[in-house]
Coordinates of C-alpha atoms in Angstrom, one line a residue:
M18 CA 82.6 105.5 -137.7
P19 CA 80.5 102.6 -139.1
T20 CA 80.6 101.9 -142.8
S21 CA 78.4 99.9 -145.1
N22 CA 79.5 96.4 -146.3
T23 CA 78.1 93.1 -147.4
K24 CA 77.5 92.0 -143.9
N25 CA 75.7 95.2 -143.0
P26 CA 73.5 96.2 -146.0
P27 CA 72.8 99.9 -146.3
V28 CA 69.2 99.8 -145.3
F29 CA 67.6 103.3 -145.2
P30 CA 65.0 104.5 -142.7
P31 CA 61.6 102.9 -143.2
A32 CA 60.0 106.3 -144.2
F33 CA 62.9 107.3 -146.5
V34 CA 61.6 109.1 -149.6
W35 CA 62.9 107.8 -152.9
G36 CA 62.2 110.1 -155.8
A37 CA 63.4 111.7 -159.0
A38 CA 63.2 115.3 -160.1
S39 CA 62.8 117.6 -163.0
S40 CA 62.0 121.3 -163.7
S41 CA 59.2 122.8 -165.7
L42 CA 61.2 124.7 -168.4
Q43 CA 63.5 121.8 -168.9
I44 CA 60.9 119.2 -169.9
E45 CA 57.4 120.7 -170.5
G46 CA 57.4 122.4 -173.8
G47 CA 53.9 123.7 -174.4
S48 CA 55.4 127.1 -175.1
S49 CA 53.1 128.8 -177.5
P50 CA 51.7 132.2 -176.4
D51 CA 48.3 130.8 -175.8
L52 CA 49.7 128.3 -173.2
R53 CA 52.2 130.5 -171.3
G54 CA 54.0 133.8 -171.1
E55 CA 57.7 134.2 -171.6
S56 CA 60.5 133.9 -169.1
V57 CA 64.0 135.3 -169.1
W58 CA 65.1 132.0 -170.6
D59 CA 63.0 132.5 -173.7
S60 CA 64.7 135.8 -174.2
F61 CA 68.1 134.4 -173.5
C62 CA 67.6 131.6 -176.0
R63 CA 67.2 134.3 -178.7
K64 CA 70.6 135.7 -177.8
P65 CA 73.3 134.7 -180.3
D66 CA 75.5 132.0 -178.9
G67 CA 73.5 132.1 -175.6
V68 CA 72.6 128.4 -175.8
H69 CA 74.5 125.5 -177.4
E70 CA 73.6 125.3 -181.1
G71 CA 70.7 127.6 -180.6
H72 CA 68.6 125.0 -178.8
T73 CA 65.4 126.2 -177.1
P74 CA 63.0 124.8 -174.6
Q75 CA 60.0 125.4 -176.8
V76 CA 59.2 121.7 -177.2
A77 CA 61.8 120.1 -174.8
C78 CA 60.4 116.7 -173.8
D79 CA 56.8 117.6 -174.7
H80 CA 55.9 116.7 -171.1
Y81 CA 53.0 119.2 -171.3
R82 CA 51.2 116.7 -173.6
R83 CA 52.9 113.5 -172.6
Y84 CA 52.8 113.8 -168.9
Q85 CA 50.6 110.7 -168.5
E86 CA 53.2 108.6 -170.3
D87 CA 56.0 110.1 -168.1
V88 CA 54.0 109.5 -164.9
Q89 CA 53.4 105.9 -165.8
I90 CA 57.2 105.5 -166.3
M91 CA 57.7 106.9 -162.8
A92 CA 55.1 104.4 -161.5
D93 CA 56.8 101.5 -163.2
M94 CA 60.1 102.6 -161.5
K95 CA 58.3 102.5 -158.1
L96 CA 59.1 106.1 -157.3
K97 CA 57.6 107.2 -154.0
A98 CA 57.9 110.9 -154.9
Y99 CA 58.4 113.2 -157.8
R100 CA 59.9 116.7 -157.5
L101 CA 58.5 119.0 -160.1
S102 CA 58.4 122.8 -160.5
I103 CA 55.7 125.2 -161.5
N104 CA 56.4 127.5 -164.5
W105 CA 55.6 131.0 -163.1
P106 CA 54.7 132.6 -166.5
R107 CA 52.5 129.6 -167.3
V108 CA 50.4 130.5 -164.2
M109 CA 50.7 134.3 -164.7
R110 CA 51.7 135.2 -168.2
E111 CA 52.9 138.7 -167.1
G112 CA 54.2 137.4 -163.7
A113 CA 51.5 139.2 -161.8
G114 CA 47.9 140.1 -162.1
A115 CA 45.7 137.9 -164.2
I116 CA 45.7 134.1 -163.8
N117 CA 46.1 131.8 -166.8
Q118 CA 43.5 129.2 -165.8
G119 CA 44.8 126.8 -168.5
G120 CA 48.2 126.8 -166.8
L121 CA 46.8 125.9 -163.4
E122 CA 44.6 123.2 -165.0
F123 CA 47.7 121.5 -166.5
Y124 CA 49.2 121.3 -163.0
D125 CA 45.9 120.0 -161.7
R126 CA 46.0 117.2 -164.1
L127 CA 49.7 116.4 -163.5
I128 CA 49.2 116.3 -159.7
D129 CA 46.1 114.1 -160.1
A130 CA 48.0 111.7 -162.4
L131 CA 50.8 111.4 -159.8
L132 CA 48.5 110.7 -156.9
E133 CA 46.5 108.2 -158.9
R134 CA 49.7 106.2 -159.0
N135 CA 50.7 106.7 -155.4
I136 CA 53.5 109.1 -156.2
E137 CA 53.8 112.1 -153.8
P138 CA 54.3 115.4 -155.6
W139 CA 57.0 117.7 -154.1
V140 CA 56.5 121.1 -155.7
T141 CA 59.2 123.8 -156.3
L142 CA 57.7 127.2 -156.9
F143 CA 60.7 128.8 -158.6
H144 CA 63.2 126.9 -160.8
W145 CA 64.6 129.9 -162.7
E146 CA 61.6 130.8 -165.0
F147 CA 61.5 134.5 -164.0
P148 CA 58.7 136.2 -166.0
L149 CA 60.1 138.3 -168.7
A150 CA 57.6 141.1 -168.1
L151 CA 58.7 141.4 -164.5
Y152 CA 62.4 141.3 -165.5
H153 CA 61.7 144.4 -167.6
K154 CA 60.4 146.0 -164.4
G155 CA 63.8 145.4 -162.7
G156 CA 63.7 141.7 -161.9
W157 CA 65.4 140.7 -158.7
L158 CA 66.8 144.2 -158.4
N159 CA 63.3 145.5 -157.8
R160 CA 62.3 145.3 -154.1
D161 CA 58.8 144.5 -155.3
S162 CA 60.1 141.1 -156.6
A163 CA 59.4 139.6 -153.2
E164 CA 55.7 140.6 -153.4
W165 CA 55.4 139.5 -157.0
F166 CA 56.7 136.0 -155.9
G167 CA 54.4 136.0 -152.9
E168 CA 51.3 136.8 -155.0
Y169 CA 52.2 134.0 -157.5
S170 CA 52.9 131.5 -154.7
T171 CA 49.6 132.3 -153.1
R172 CA 47.7 131.5 -156.2
V173 CA 49.4 128.2 -156.8
V174 CA 49.1 127.1 -153.2
E175 CA 45.4 128.0 -153.1
R176 CA 44.8 125.8 -156.2
L177 CA 47.0 122.8 -155.4
S178 CA 47.3 122.5 -151.6
D179 CA 44.3 120.3 -151.3
R180 CA 46.5 117.6 -152.7
V181 CA 50.1 118.9 -152.4
T182 CA 51.7 119.0 -148.9
H183 CA 55.5 119.2 -149.7
W184 CA 56.7 122.6 -151.0
M185 CA 60.1 124.1 -151.9
T186 CA 60.4 127.9 -152.4
I187 CA 63.4 128.5 -154.6
N188 CA 65.9 126.4 -156.4
E189 CA 69.7 127.1 -156.5
P190 CA 69.8 130.9 -156.0
Q191 CA 73.6 130.7 -156.2
V192 CA 73.4 129.5 -159.8
Y193 CA 70.9 131.8 -161.3
L194 CA 72.5 134.8 -159.6
Q195 CA 76.1 134.0 -160.3
L196 CA 75.7 132.5 -163.8
G197 CA 72.8 134.6 -164.9
H198 CA 73.5 138.0 -163.2
V199 CA 77.3 138.1 -162.8
D200 CA 78.9 135.8 -165.4
G201 CA 76.1 136.3 -168.1
T202 CA 76.3 132.7 -169.2
H203 CA 72.7 131.9 -168.0
A204 CA 69.5 133.8 -168.3
P205 CA 69.0 136.8 -168.1
G206 CA 72.5 137.0 -169.4
I207 CA 73.7 140.1 -167.7
K208 CA 76.9 141.0 -165.8
L209 CA 76.1 143.0 -162.7
P210 CA 78.7 144.5 -160.4
L211 CA 79.0 142.6 -157.1
K212 CA 77.0 145.2 -155.2
E213 CA 73.9 144.8 -157.5
A214 CA 74.3 141.0 -157.6
L215 CA 74.2 140.9 -153.8
L216 CA 71.1 143.2 -153.8
A217 CA 69.4 140.7 -156.2
G218 CA 70.4 138.0 -153.8
H219 CA 68.9 139.8 -150.9
N220 CA 65.7 140.3 -152.7
T221 CA 65.8 136.6 -153.6
L222 CA 66.0 135.8 -149.9
R223 CA 63.1 138.1 -149.1
A224 CA 61.1 136.4 -151.8
H225 CA 61.9 133.0 -150.2
G226 CA 60.5 134.3 -146.9
R227 CA 57.5 135.9 -148.5
C228 CA 56.8 132.6 -150.2
V229 CA 57.0 130.6 -146.9
Q230 CA 54.4 133.1 -145.5
A231 CA 52.2 132.6 -148.5
I232 CA 52.3 128.8 -148.3
R233 CA 51.4 128.8 -144.6
A234 CA 48.6 131.3 -145.1
A235 CA 47.0 129.7 -148.1
A236 CA 47.6 125.9 -147.6
R237 CA 44.5 123.8 -147.2
K238 CA 46.5 120.9 -145.8
Q239 CA 49.3 121.1 -143.3
P240 CA 52.4 122.1 -145.4
T241 CA 55.9 120.8 -145.2
I242 CA 58.2 123.5 -146.5
G243 CA 61.8 123.7 -147.5
W244 CA 64.1 125.1 -150.2
A245 CA 66.8 123.8 -152.4
P246 CA 70.1 125.7 -152.6
V247 CA 73.3 124.3 -154.1
G248 CA 75.5 122.5 -151.6
H249 CA 79.2 123.6 -152.0
V250 CA 80.9 120.8 -150.1
S251 CA 84.4 120.3 -148.8
F252 CA 85.2 116.9 -147.4
P253 CA 88.1 115.5 -145.4
V254 CA 90.6 113.1 -146.9
T255 CA 90.5 111.0 -143.7
E256 CA 88.4 110.9 -140.6
D257 CA 91.1 112.5 -138.5
P258 CA 89.2 115.1 -136.3
D259 CA 91.5 117.9 -137.5
E260 CA 90.7 117.2 -141.1
V261 CA 87.0 116.9 -140.4
E262 CA 87.0 120.3 -138.7
A263 CA 89.0 121.8 -141.6
A264 CA 86.5 120.4 -144.1
R265 CA 83.6 121.7 -142.0
A266 CA 85.1 125.2 -141.8
A267 CA 85.8 125.2 -145.6
T268 CA 82.2 124.1 -146.3
F269 CA 80.8 127.1 -144.4
A270 CA 83.4 129.8 -145.3
V271 CA 82.9 132.8 -147.6
K272 CA 86.4 133.0 -149.1
K273 CA 85.8 134.8 -152.5
T274 CA 83.9 137.8 -153.8
D275 CA 81.5 135.6 -155.8
L276 CA 78.3 133.9 -154.9
W277 CA 79.6 130.3 -154.7
N278 CA 79.1 129.6 -151.0
N279 CA 76.5 128.1 -148.6
T280 CA 76.2 130.5 -145.7
W281 CA 75.6 133.8 -147.4
F282 CA 72.2 132.3 -148.4
S283 CA 71.5 129.8 -145.7
D284 CA 72.4 131.6 -142.6
P285 CA 69.8 134.3 -143.2
V286 CA 67.2 131.7 -143.9
C287 CA 68.0 129.6 -140.8
F288 CA 69.6 132.1 -138.4
G289 CA 68.3 135.5 -139.5
C290 CA 71.7 137.1 -140.2
Y291 CA 74.4 137.2 -142.8
P292 CA 77.7 135.4 -141.8
E293 CA 80.4 137.6 -140.4
D294 CA 83.1 136.4 -142.8
G295 CA 80.8 137.1 -145.7
L296 CA 80.2 140.7 -144.4
R297 CA 84.0 141.1 -144.2
M298 CA 84.6 139.6 -147.6
Y299 CA 81.9 141.6 -149.4
G300 CA 82.6 144.8 -147.5
T301 CA 80.8 147.9 -148.8
N302 CA 79.2 145.8 -151.5
A303 CA 77.0 144.0 -148.9
P304 CA 73.4 145.2 -149.1
S305 CA 71.9 147.7 -146.7
F306 CA 68.3 146.9 -145.7
P307 CA 65.6 147.7 -143.2
A308 CA 65.8 145.9 -139.9
G309 CA 62.6 144.0 -140.6
D310 CA 64.0 142.2 -143.7
M311 CA 65.7 139.5 -141.7
D312 CA 62.5 138.8 -139.9
L313 CA 60.9 138.2 -143.3
I314 CA 63.7 136.0 -144.5
R315 CA 63.9 133.9 -141.4
Q316 CA 60.6 132.2 -141.7
P317 CA 60.4 128.7 -140.1
I318 CA 61.0 125.9 -142.6
D319 CA 60.6 122.2 -142.1
F320 CA 63.5 120.7 -144.0
Y321 CA 66.7 121.7 -145.7
G322 CA 66.7 120.6 -149.3
V323 CA 70.1 120.7 -151.0
N324 CA 71.5 119.8 -154.5
I325 CA 74.9 118.1 -154.3
Y326 CA 76.7 116.8 -157.3
S327 CA 80.4 117.2 -156.5
G328 CA 82.9 118.5 -154.0
G329 CA 86.5 118.9 -153.1
A330 CA 88.8 117.3 -150.5
V331 CA 90.8 119.5 -148.1
K332 CA 93.7 118.8 -145.8
A333 CA 93.9 119.5 -142.1
D334 CA 95.2 123.0 -142.7
G335 CA 92.1 123.7 -144.9
T336 CA 94.0 123.8 -148.2
P337 CA 92.8 121.7 -151.2
A338 CA 94.0 118.1 -151.2
P339 CA 95.6 116.9 -154.4
V340 CA 93.1 114.1 -154.7
S341 CA 90.4 116.6 -155.8
S342 CA 92.3 117.5 -159.0
A343 CA 94.5 114.5 -159.6
P344 CA 95.1 113.8 -163.3
G345 CA 92.6 111.2 -164.5
R346 CA 90.2 111.6 -161.6
A347 CA 86.7 110.5 -162.5
R348 CA 84.5 113.2 -164.0
N349 CA 81.1 113.4 -165.6
S350 CA 80.6 114.7 -169.2
M351 CA 80.4 118.3 -167.8
H352 CA 83.8 117.7 -166.2
W353 CA 82.5 117.9 -162.6
N354 CA 84.5 115.8 -160.2
V355 CA 82.9 112.5 -159.2
A356 CA 83.1 112.9 -155.4
P357 CA 80.7 110.5 -153.6
E358 CA 82.1 111.7 -150.2
A359 CA 80.4 115.0 -150.8
L360 CA 77.0 113.5 -150.2
R361 CA 78.0 112.1 -146.9
W362 CA 79.8 115.1 -145.5
G363 CA 77.5 117.7 -147.1
A364 CA 74.4 116.1 -145.6
R365 CA 76.2 115.6 -142.2
F366 CA 77.6 119.1 -142.0
L367 CA 74.4 120.8 -143.0
W368 CA 72.4 118.8 -140.5
E369 CA 74.9 119.6 -137.7
R370 CA 74.9 123.4 -138.5
Y371 CA 71.2 124.0 -139.2
R372 CA 69.5 121.2 -137.3
L373 CA 66.9 120.8 -140.0
P374 CA 66.0 117.4 -141.6
V375 CA 68.0 117.2 -144.8
V376 CA 66.6 116.1 -148.2
I377 CA 68.8 115.6 -151.2
T378 CA 66.7 117.4 -153.7
E379 CA 69.1 116.8 -156.6
N380 CA 72.0 114.4 -157.3
G381 CA 72.9 112.7 -160.5
M382 CA 75.3 112.4 -163.4
C383 CA 75.3 113.7 -167.0
N384 CA 76.7 111.1 -169.4
L385 CA 77.2 110.5 -173.1
D386 CA 74.2 108.1 -173.5
W387 CA 72.7 106.7 -176.7
V388 CA 70.4 104.0 -177.8
D389 CA 72.4 100.9 -178.8
S390 CA 71.8 98.6 -181.8
H391 CA 69.6 96.4 -179.5
G392 CA 67.4 99.4 -178.6
Q393 CA 68.8 99.7 -175.1
V394 CA 70.6 102.5 -173.3
L395 CA 73.3 101.0 -171.1
D396 CA 74.7 103.5 -168.6
P397 CA 76.8 101.5 -166.0
Q398 CA 78.7 104.7 -165.2
R399 CA 75.5 106.3 -163.9
I400 CA 74.7 103.2 -161.9
D401 CA 78.1 103.1 -160.3
Y402 CA 78.0 106.9 -159.6
T403 CA 74.6 106.7 -157.9
R404 CA 75.5 103.5 -156.0
R405 CA 78.7 105.2 -154.6
Y406 CA 76.8 108.4 -153.7
L407 CA 73.9 106.6 -152.0
S408 CA 76.3 104.5 -150.0
E409 CA 78.0 107.6 -148.8
L410 CA 74.6 109.2 -148.0
H411 CA 73.8 106.1 -145.9
R412 CA 77.0 106.7 -144.0
A413 CA 75.8 110.2 -143.2
I414 CA 72.7 108.7 -141.7
Q415 CA 74.8 106.3 -139.7
D416 CA 76.8 109.3 -138.5
G417 CA 73.6 110.6 -137.0
A418 CA 72.4 113.1 -139.7
D419 CA 68.6 113.3 -140.1
V420 CA 68.3 112.6 -143.8
R421 CA 64.7 112.1 -145.0
G422 CA 64.9 111.6 -148.8
Y423 CA 66.8 111.5 -152.1
F424 CA 65.7 112.8 -155.5
H425 CA 67.7 111.6 -158.4
W426 CA 68.3 114.3 -161.1
S427 CA 66.7 113.7 -163.4
I428 CA 63.8 111.6 -164.4
L429 CA 64.2 112.5 -168.2
D430 CA 66.9 113.7 -170.4
N431 CA 66.1 117.4 -170.9
F432 CA 67.0 120.9 -171.9
E433 CA 70.1 121.5 -169.8
W434 CA 70.0 125.3 -169.8
A435 CA 73.0 126.9 -171.7
E436 CA 74.2 123.4 -172.6
G437 CA 71.0 122.8 -174.6
Y438 CA 70.3 119.1 -175.3
R439 CA 73.9 117.9 -175.5
E440 CA 74.1 116.8 -171.8
R441 CA 72.0 113.9 -170.6
F442 CA 71.2 113.5 -166.9
G443 CA 68.1 111.3 -167.2
L444 CA 67.2 107.9 -166.0
V445 CA 65.0 107.8 -169.1
Y446 CA 66.5 108.5 -172.6
V447 CA 64.5 111.0 -174.7
D448 CA 64.8 111.0 -178.5
Y449 CA 64.1 114.7 -179.1
A450 CA 63.2 114.1 -182.7
T451 CA 60.5 111.5 -182.1
Q452 CA 59.9 112.0 -178.3
K453 CA 60.3 108.3 -177.8
R454 CA 61.2 107.4 -174.2
T455 CA 63.6 104.6 -173.5
P456 CA 64.2 103.8 -169.8
K457 CA 68.0 103.4 -169.3
L458 CA 69.7 100.6 -167.5
S459 CA 70.0 102.9 -164.5
A460 CA 66.2 103.2 -164.3
A461 CA 65.8 99.5 -163.7
W462 CA 68.7 99.6 -161.3
Y463 CA 67.2 102.5 -159.3
K464 CA 63.8 100.7 -159.2
R465 CA 65.5 97.8 -157.4
V466 CA 67.2 100.2 -155.0
I467 CA 63.8 101.6 -154.1
E468 CA 62.2 98.2 -153.8
T469 CA 64.9 97.0 -151.4
N470 CA 65.2 100.3 -149.6
G471 CA 68.9 100.4 -150.4
R472 CA 69.8 96.8 -149.7
S473 CA 70.7 96.2 -153.3
L474 CA 73.5 98.8 -153.2
I475 CA 75.8 96.1 -152.0
E476 CA 75.4 94.0 -155.1
P477 CA 78.6 94.0 -157.3
T478 CA 78.1 96.4 -160.1
G479 CA 78.7 93.7 -162.8
L480 CA 75.9 91.5 -161.4
S481 CA 73.6 94.4 -160.9
V482 CA 74.1 95.5 -164.5
Q483 CA 73.4 92.0 -165.8
A484 CA 70.2 91.8 -163.7
S485 CA 69.2 95.3 -164.5
T486 CA 69.4 94.7 -168.3
T487 CA 66.4 92.3 -168.0
R488 CA 64.6 94.8 -165.8
A489 CA 65.3 97.7 -168.3
A490 CA 63.8 95.6 -171.0
S491 CA 60.7 95.0 -168.8
L492 CA 60.3 98.7 -168.1
D493 CA 60.6 99.4 -171.9
S494 CA 58.0 96.7 -172.5
S495 CA 55.7 98.4 -170.0
L496 CA 56.1 101.7 -171.7
T497 CA 55.3 100.2 -175.1
E498 CA 52.1 98.7 -173.6
V499 CA 51.1 102.2 -172.3
I500 CA 51.5 103.7 -175.7
R501 CA 49.7 100.8 -177.4
N502 CA 46.7 101.3 -175.1
G503 CA 46.5 104.9 -176.0
S504 CA 47.4 106.2 -172.5
N505 CA 50.3 108.4 -173.4
G506 CA 48.6 111.6 -172.5
S507 CA 49.1 113.1 -176.0
T508 CA 45.8 114.9 -176.1
S509 CA 46.4 118.6 -176.3
A510 CA 45.4 120.5 -173.2

């Protein structure tokens, strides 16, 4: 199979979408009762030892008031698109019923600010901010949750779809169900038996389908709709056909009685049925449901969004390869394996199975970043990580996968859920005490990748770091000018 090299620069398709991503709870702040209702994460943050050092998202990156400043940074980076999410209880304080007009007006202003700078908004309707009031009515265990989500989605789409055309329904159901409803380490912090967890998952899938219906019914412009599950990827050690097939089988298998898999969630969405091996594995814990549920879940979608950070190698017999856990293997600061191959094989396998255009809706690296004595944030590890992953993504395209875009996670350092503020994924450093933004070296590097549509990926890392230092200083200078001119969007909404 073809590979990228200096004689064959990894040029991406002409219409390839280069973006960055965030989520509302992780960056917005603006959390006073007059601005939004509470989500399960507000309650979880009050739980002793729920979040690292008692951190909360009450202020986060203060994006609610500083969005103009942040959008200008995106423009300076030449982003083509920005993946954001809508905070459900900001739009409906109780999750259903009355609309909070001030919440919708904030997203109006944010969308307008993006479009004024030629940045396409890609909107996710659920990124874990389940309304606390609805949780007290049963949350995802309540069959009505699909209708609650459909009502909320309708109101958002009615308001924003004259300008927004790219929509995602639900982000990473595997994570908020397994960590939040089984392990108890994320919101809402409960430990359900497997049968109830699978019921919550089934209602999540019904909510996805109801949301797709709502978008298509309410959209004022032709919508492009996808979703964004986690991608659990196994990849082959070599390109031997037997190892490739073993990796494919492992990627799409349900081998454990937990929720860390792809097909239990994606087969219903794309094929209208649960996978047979999942039904065998879960046995009597699998949900019972009316025949019409799968018709609701299997609504036509336009792309398969997927969040891929890591993966594991397998041998021809399907067993884990030692390379995945070798002592000293590269890891990020959350100890996830650095596995660039996962982006190639994950994108390729998903395209080949589901035959939907693939968009990488999240990929990035948490790191131990700080502002140095010269006022810069030098993060060559993130640059090398992203260069390697993007090079592998280009190989997936060369393999024939229809990959339409890439969103780096994340645009800003932010509230990293149960990890609080100790993990930094951003292309832009945030000083949480002062809210000063400092574009990192990686922000300038990524800008060049966008400007060259990937050609710059072949530059030796050392040279790119040296060149990017100057660009990072230029980006920081641009930000300083924005603040000096009073365009930082700090006026309270």
